[in-house]
């Protein structure tokens, strides 16, 4: 209801400030080698106070004490800011390539990351990942469909906060439909898109 100027600019400034504040915390740890801003935040697809901020971290043999400290810091920020994703994705630089080569879910997500994630700090590990032919991605496409359907079911087949609000329902439904249509275009038309609006437009015929 308030996503219009000047409130919209204030919301976007708040998102940028939270992103920068979180990044400064990540940079305190020498073993963190890269920080990416992911998904909608990296693509500018942010619905104020509904969308959250997603990060992926690449680290090098971070000790358990530092890892627990980092997660504790992050969880406190989640509670304070309310717009950070509740889970932080952390990968070891030594197993990053192996995940890409062997895990269907991460194969697709990292491919999407190469095209859309924003490197905020450190080395660009995604840039070193080899390109894959479309048929090597099919498992990832099927996995992604299951991910979004599971999210939809988890959200709406149970009684959850804000489920009755139009903005929440519309946002989740739009995400689910557009993400599954992206996978349909890839599987059935060899068209790999990462933009939701473009996927909806391309699927209309």
Tab-separated table of C-alpha atoms in Angstrom:
chain	number	residue	atom	x	y	z
A	1	UNK	CA	0.000	0.000	0.000
A	2	UNK	CA	2.958	2.346	0.526
A	3	UNK	CA	5.242	1.188	-2.308
A	4	UNK	CA	5.277	4.556	-4.058
A	5	UNK	CA	7.517	7.676	-3.771
A	6	UNK	CA	8.840	8.822	-1.408
A	7	UNK	CA	8.255	5.667	0.688
A	8	UNK	CA	9.556	3.366	-2.060
A	9	UNK	CA	12.929	5.141	-2.090
A	10	UNK	CA	13.101	4.881	1.699
A	11	UNK	CA	12.431	1.131	1.557
A	12	UNK	CA	15.067	0.609	-1.117
A	13	UNK	CA	17.577	2.618	0.920
A	14	UNK	CA	16.813	0.398	3.919
A	15	UNK	CA	17.491	-2.719	1.820
A	16	UNK	CA	20.819	-1.280	0.636
A	17	UNK	CA	21.841	-0.331	4.178
A	18	UNK	CA	21.023	-3.809	5.522
A	19	UNK	CA	22.983	-5.372	2.649
A	20	UNK	CA	26.030	-3.202	3.361
A	21	UNK	CA	25.801	-3.772	7.119
A	22	UNK	CA	25.657	-7.554	6.641
A	23	UNK	CA	28.553	-7.433	4.186
A	24	UNK	CA	30.720	-5.625	6.743
A	25	UNK	CA	30.093	-8.432	9.209
A	26	UNK	CA	31.078	-11.041	6.614
A	27	UNK	CA	34.321	-9.192	5.884
A	28	UNK	CA	35.450	-9.535	9.496
A	29	UNK	CA	36.284	-13.192	8.855
A	30	UNK	CA	39.530	-13.834	6.987
A	31	UNK	CA	38.358	-17.279	5.875
A	32	UNK	CA	35.430	-15.830	3.909
A	33	UNK	CA	36.745	-15.561	0.354
A	34	UNK	CA	33.642	-14.383	-1.530
A	35	UNK	CA	30.175	-12.980	-0.839
A	36	UNK	CA	27.372	-12.992	-3.407
A	37	UNK	CA	24.029	-11.220	-3.329
A	38	UNK	CA	21.556	-13.720	-4.817
A	39	UNK	CA	18.155	-14.149	-6.389
A	40	UNK	CA	15.736	-11.188	-6.456
A	41	UNK	CA	18.013	-8.812	-4.581
A	42	UNK	CA	20.750	-9.215	-7.183
A	43	UNK	CA	18.281	-8.785	-10.062
A	44	UNK	CA	16.508	-5.778	-8.580
A	45	UNK	CA	13.266	-7.757	-8.147
A	46	UNK	CA	12.512	-6.567	-4.625
A	47	UNK	CA	9.002	-6.096	-3.259
A	48	UNK	CA	9.541	-3.888	-0.174
A	49	UNK	CA	8.961	-5.635	3.155
A	50	UNK	CA	7.885	-8.838	1.365
A	51	UNK	CA	11.090	-9.827	-0.451
A	52	UNK	CA	14.096	-10.886	1.594
A	53	UNK	CA	17.841	-10.546	1.004
A	54	UNK	CA	19.739	-13.729	0.109
A	55	UNK	CA	23.498	-14.257	0.410
A	56	UNK	CA	25.846	-17.038	-0.622
A	57	UNK	CA	29.280	-17.250	1.013
A	58	UNK	CA	32.388	-19.095	-0.169
A	59	UNK	CA	34.823	-19.869	2.635
A	60	UNK	CA	38.138	-21.649	3.091
A	61	UNK	CA	38.267	-24.086	6.003
A	62	UNK	CA	36.597	-21.759	8.496
A	63	UNK	CA	37.032	-23.114	12.012
A	64	UNK	CA	33.953	-24.185	13.944
A	65	UNK	CA	34.165	-21.336	16.451
A	66	UNK	CA	34.182	-18.672	13.736
A	67	UNK	CA	31.374	-20.422	11.865
A	68	UNK	CA	29.180	-20.515	14.963
A	69	UNK	CA	30.017	-16.872	15.684
A	70	UNK	CA	29.110	-15.886	12.117
A	71	UNK	CA	25.791	-17.752	12.183
A	72	UNK	CA	24.934	-16.270	15.588
A	73	UNK	CA	25.672	-12.744	14.308
A	74	UNK	CA	23.602	-13.370	11.202
A	75	UNK	CA	20.625	-14.795	13.089
A	76	UNK	CA	20.559	-11.732	15.305
A	77	UNK	CA	20.501	-9.507	12.222
A	78	UNK	CA	17.638	-11.573	10.807
A	79	UNK	CA	15.579	-10.873	13.926
A	80	UNK	CA	16.479	-7.170	14.026
A	81	UNK	CA	16.042	-6.273	10.352
A	82	UNK	CA	13.261	-8.780	9.416
A	83	UNK	CA	14.258	-8.653	5.702
A	84	UNK	CA	17.206	-11.075	5.639
A	85	UNK	CA	16.616	-14.638	4.520
A	86	UNK	CA	16.595	-16.855	7.607
A	87	UNK	CA	19.195	-19.215	6.158
A	88	UNK	CA	22.655	-18.266	4.983
A	89	UNK	CA	24.200	-20.481	2.301
A	90	UNK	CA	27.860	-21.295	3.014
A	91	UNK	CA	30.110	-23.333	0.707
A	92	UNK	CA	33.703	-24.501	1.030
A	93	UNK	CA	35.868	-23.337	-1.863
A	94	UNK	CA	37.420	-26.816	-2.073
A	95	UNK	CA	34.063	-28.558	-2.699
A	96	UNK	CA	32.360	-25.780	-4.689
A	97	UNK	CA	33.295	-27.223	-8.093
A	98	UNK	CA	32.382	-30.750	-6.992
A	99	UNK	CA	28.878	-29.591	-6.037
A	100	UNK	CA	28.476	-28.062	-9.479
A	101	UNK	CA	29.607	-31.256	-11.185
A	102	UNK	CA	27.610	-33.762	-9.124
A	103	UNK	CA	24.570	-32.101	-7.528
A	104	UNK	CA	21.569	-31.319	-9.769
A	105	UNK	CA	20.201	-28.629	-7.462
A	106	UNK	CA	23.442	-26.694	-7.178
A	107	UNK	CA	24.277	-27.206	-10.854
A	108	UNK	CA	21.246	-25.156	-11.804
A	109	UNK	CA	21.549	-22.641	-8.956
A	110	UNK	CA	25.202	-21.911	-9.696
A	111	UNK	CA	24.423	-21.590	-13.414
A	112	UNK	CA	21.769	-19.058	-12.525
A	113	UNK	CA	24.308	-17.419	-10.243
A	114	UNK	CA	26.798	-16.999	-13.084
A	115	UNK	CA	24.180	-14.968	-14.931
A	116	UNK	CA	22.445	-13.071	-12.156
A	117	UNK	CA	24.233	-13.079	-8.785
A	118	UNK	CA	26.149	-9.979	-7.766
A	119	UNK	CA	29.658	-10.387	-6.357
A	120	UNK	CA	29.928	-8.059	-3.360
A	121	UNK	CA	33.355	-9.104	-2.129
A	122	UNK	CA	36.257	-11.392	-2.972
A	123	UNK	CA	37.078	-13.785	-5.791
A	124	UNK	CA	34.477	-14.623	-8.437
A	125	UNK	CA	34.299	-18.419	-8.120
A	126	UNK	CA	31.288	-18.633	-10.413
A	127	UNK	CA	33.265	-17.212	-13.316
A	128	UNK	CA	35.571	-20.256	-13.226
A	129	UNK	CA	32.763	-22.806	-13.553
A	130	UNK	CA	32.675	-24.505	-16.968
A	131	UNK	CA	29.699	-24.027	-19.269
A	132	UNK	CA	27.397	-27.063	-19.512
A	133	UNK	CA	25.196	-28.248	-22.391
A	134	UNK	CA	21.454	-27.966	-21.817
A	135	UNK	CA	20.924	-31.726	-21.435
A	136	UNK	CA	23.337	-31.779	-18.476
A	137	UNK	CA	20.984	-29.365	-16.704
A	138	UNK	CA	17.766	-31.393	-16.966
A	139	UNK	CA	18.088	-32.875	-13.471
A	140	UNK	CA	18.474	-29.370	-12.072
A	141	UNK	CA	15.350	-28.183	-13.902
A	142	UNK	CA	13.244	-31.008	-12.444
A	143	UNK	CA	14.702	-30.346	-8.987
A	144	UNK	CA	13.875	-26.644	-9.250
A	145	UNK	CA	10.239	-27.456	-10.102
A	146	UNK	CA	10.025	-29.597	-6.952
A	147	UNK	CA	11.614	-26.817	-4.878
A	148	UNK	CA	9.041	-24.221	-5.921
A	149	UNK	CA	6.057	-26.550	-5.673
A	150	UNK	CA	7.214	-27.590	-2.185
A	151	UNK	CA	7.536	-23.919	-1.180
A	152	UNK	CA	4.034	-23.209	-2.487
A	153	UNK	CA	2.593	-26.219	-0.633
A	154	UNK	CA	4.472	-25.367	2.571
A	155	UNK	CA	3.149	-21.823	2.409
A	156	UNK	CA	-0.506	-22.359	1.536
A	157	UNK	CA	-1.458	-25.854	2.675
A	158	UNK	CA	-0.866	-24.753	6.249
A	159	UNK	CA	-2.084	-21.808	8.271
A	160	UNK	CA	0.723	-19.261	8.182
A	161	UNK	CA	1.071	-15.602	9.007
A	162	UNK	CA	-0.027	-13.196	6.236
A	163	UNK	CA	-1.518	-16.004	4.094
A	164	UNK	CA	-4.775	-14.056	3.803
A	165	UNK	CA	-3.095	-10.884	2.575
A	166	UNK	CA	-3.414	-10.217	-1.143
A	167	UNK	CA	0.195	-9.077	-1.582
A	168	UNK	CA	1.593	-12.210	0.082
A	169	UNK	CA	-0.622	-14.573	-1.926
A	170	UNK	CA	0.055	-12.796	-5.198
A	171	UNK	CA	3.797	-12.639	-4.595
A	172	UNK	CA	4.186	-16.338	-3.760
A	173	UNK	CA	1.895	-17.455	-6.596
A	174	UNK	CA	3.675	-15.257	-9.134
A	175	UNK	CA	7.080	-16.555	-8.056
A	176	UNK	CA	5.951	-20.178	-8.163
A	177	UNK	CA	4.273	-19.942	-11.567
A	178	UNK	CA	7.058	-17.942	-13.208
A	179	UNK	CA	9.848	-20.156	-11.829
A	180	UNK	CA	8.103	-23.344	-13.003
A	181	UNK	CA	7.453	-21.766	-16.400
A	182	UNK	CA	11.185	-20.993	-16.626
A	183	UNK	CA	11.912	-24.684	-16.168
A	184	UNK	CA	9.224	-25.657	-18.687
A	185	UNK	CA	10.793	-23.365	-21.298
A	186	UNK	CA	14.188	-24.950	-20.666
A	187	UNK	CA	12.957	-28.558	-20.707
A	188	UNK	CA	10.558	-28.344	-23.621
A	189	UNK	CA	11.860	-25.452	-25.721
A	190	UNK	CA	15.613	-25.339	-24.986
A	191	UNK	CA	15.179	-21.755	-23.811
A	192	UNK	CA	17.027	-21.021	-20.564
A	193	UNK	CA	15.836	-17.749	-19.010
A	194	UNK	CA	16.562	-16.286	-15.597
A	195	UNK	CA	14.173	-13.330	-15.678
A	196	UNK	CA	10.698	-14.042	-14.299
A	197	UNK	CA	8.901	-11.356	-16.293
A	198	UNK	CA	10.535	-12.515	-19.504
A	199	UNK	CA	9.626	-16.123	-18.716
A	200	UNK	CA	5.975	-15.158	-18.200
A	201	UNK	CA	5.940	-13.195	-21.445
A	202	UNK	CA	7.659	-15.990	-23.390
A	203	UNK	CA	5.222	-18.576	-21.987
A	204	UNK	CA	2.039	-16.701	-22.852
A	205	UNK	CA	1.706	-18.154	-26.401
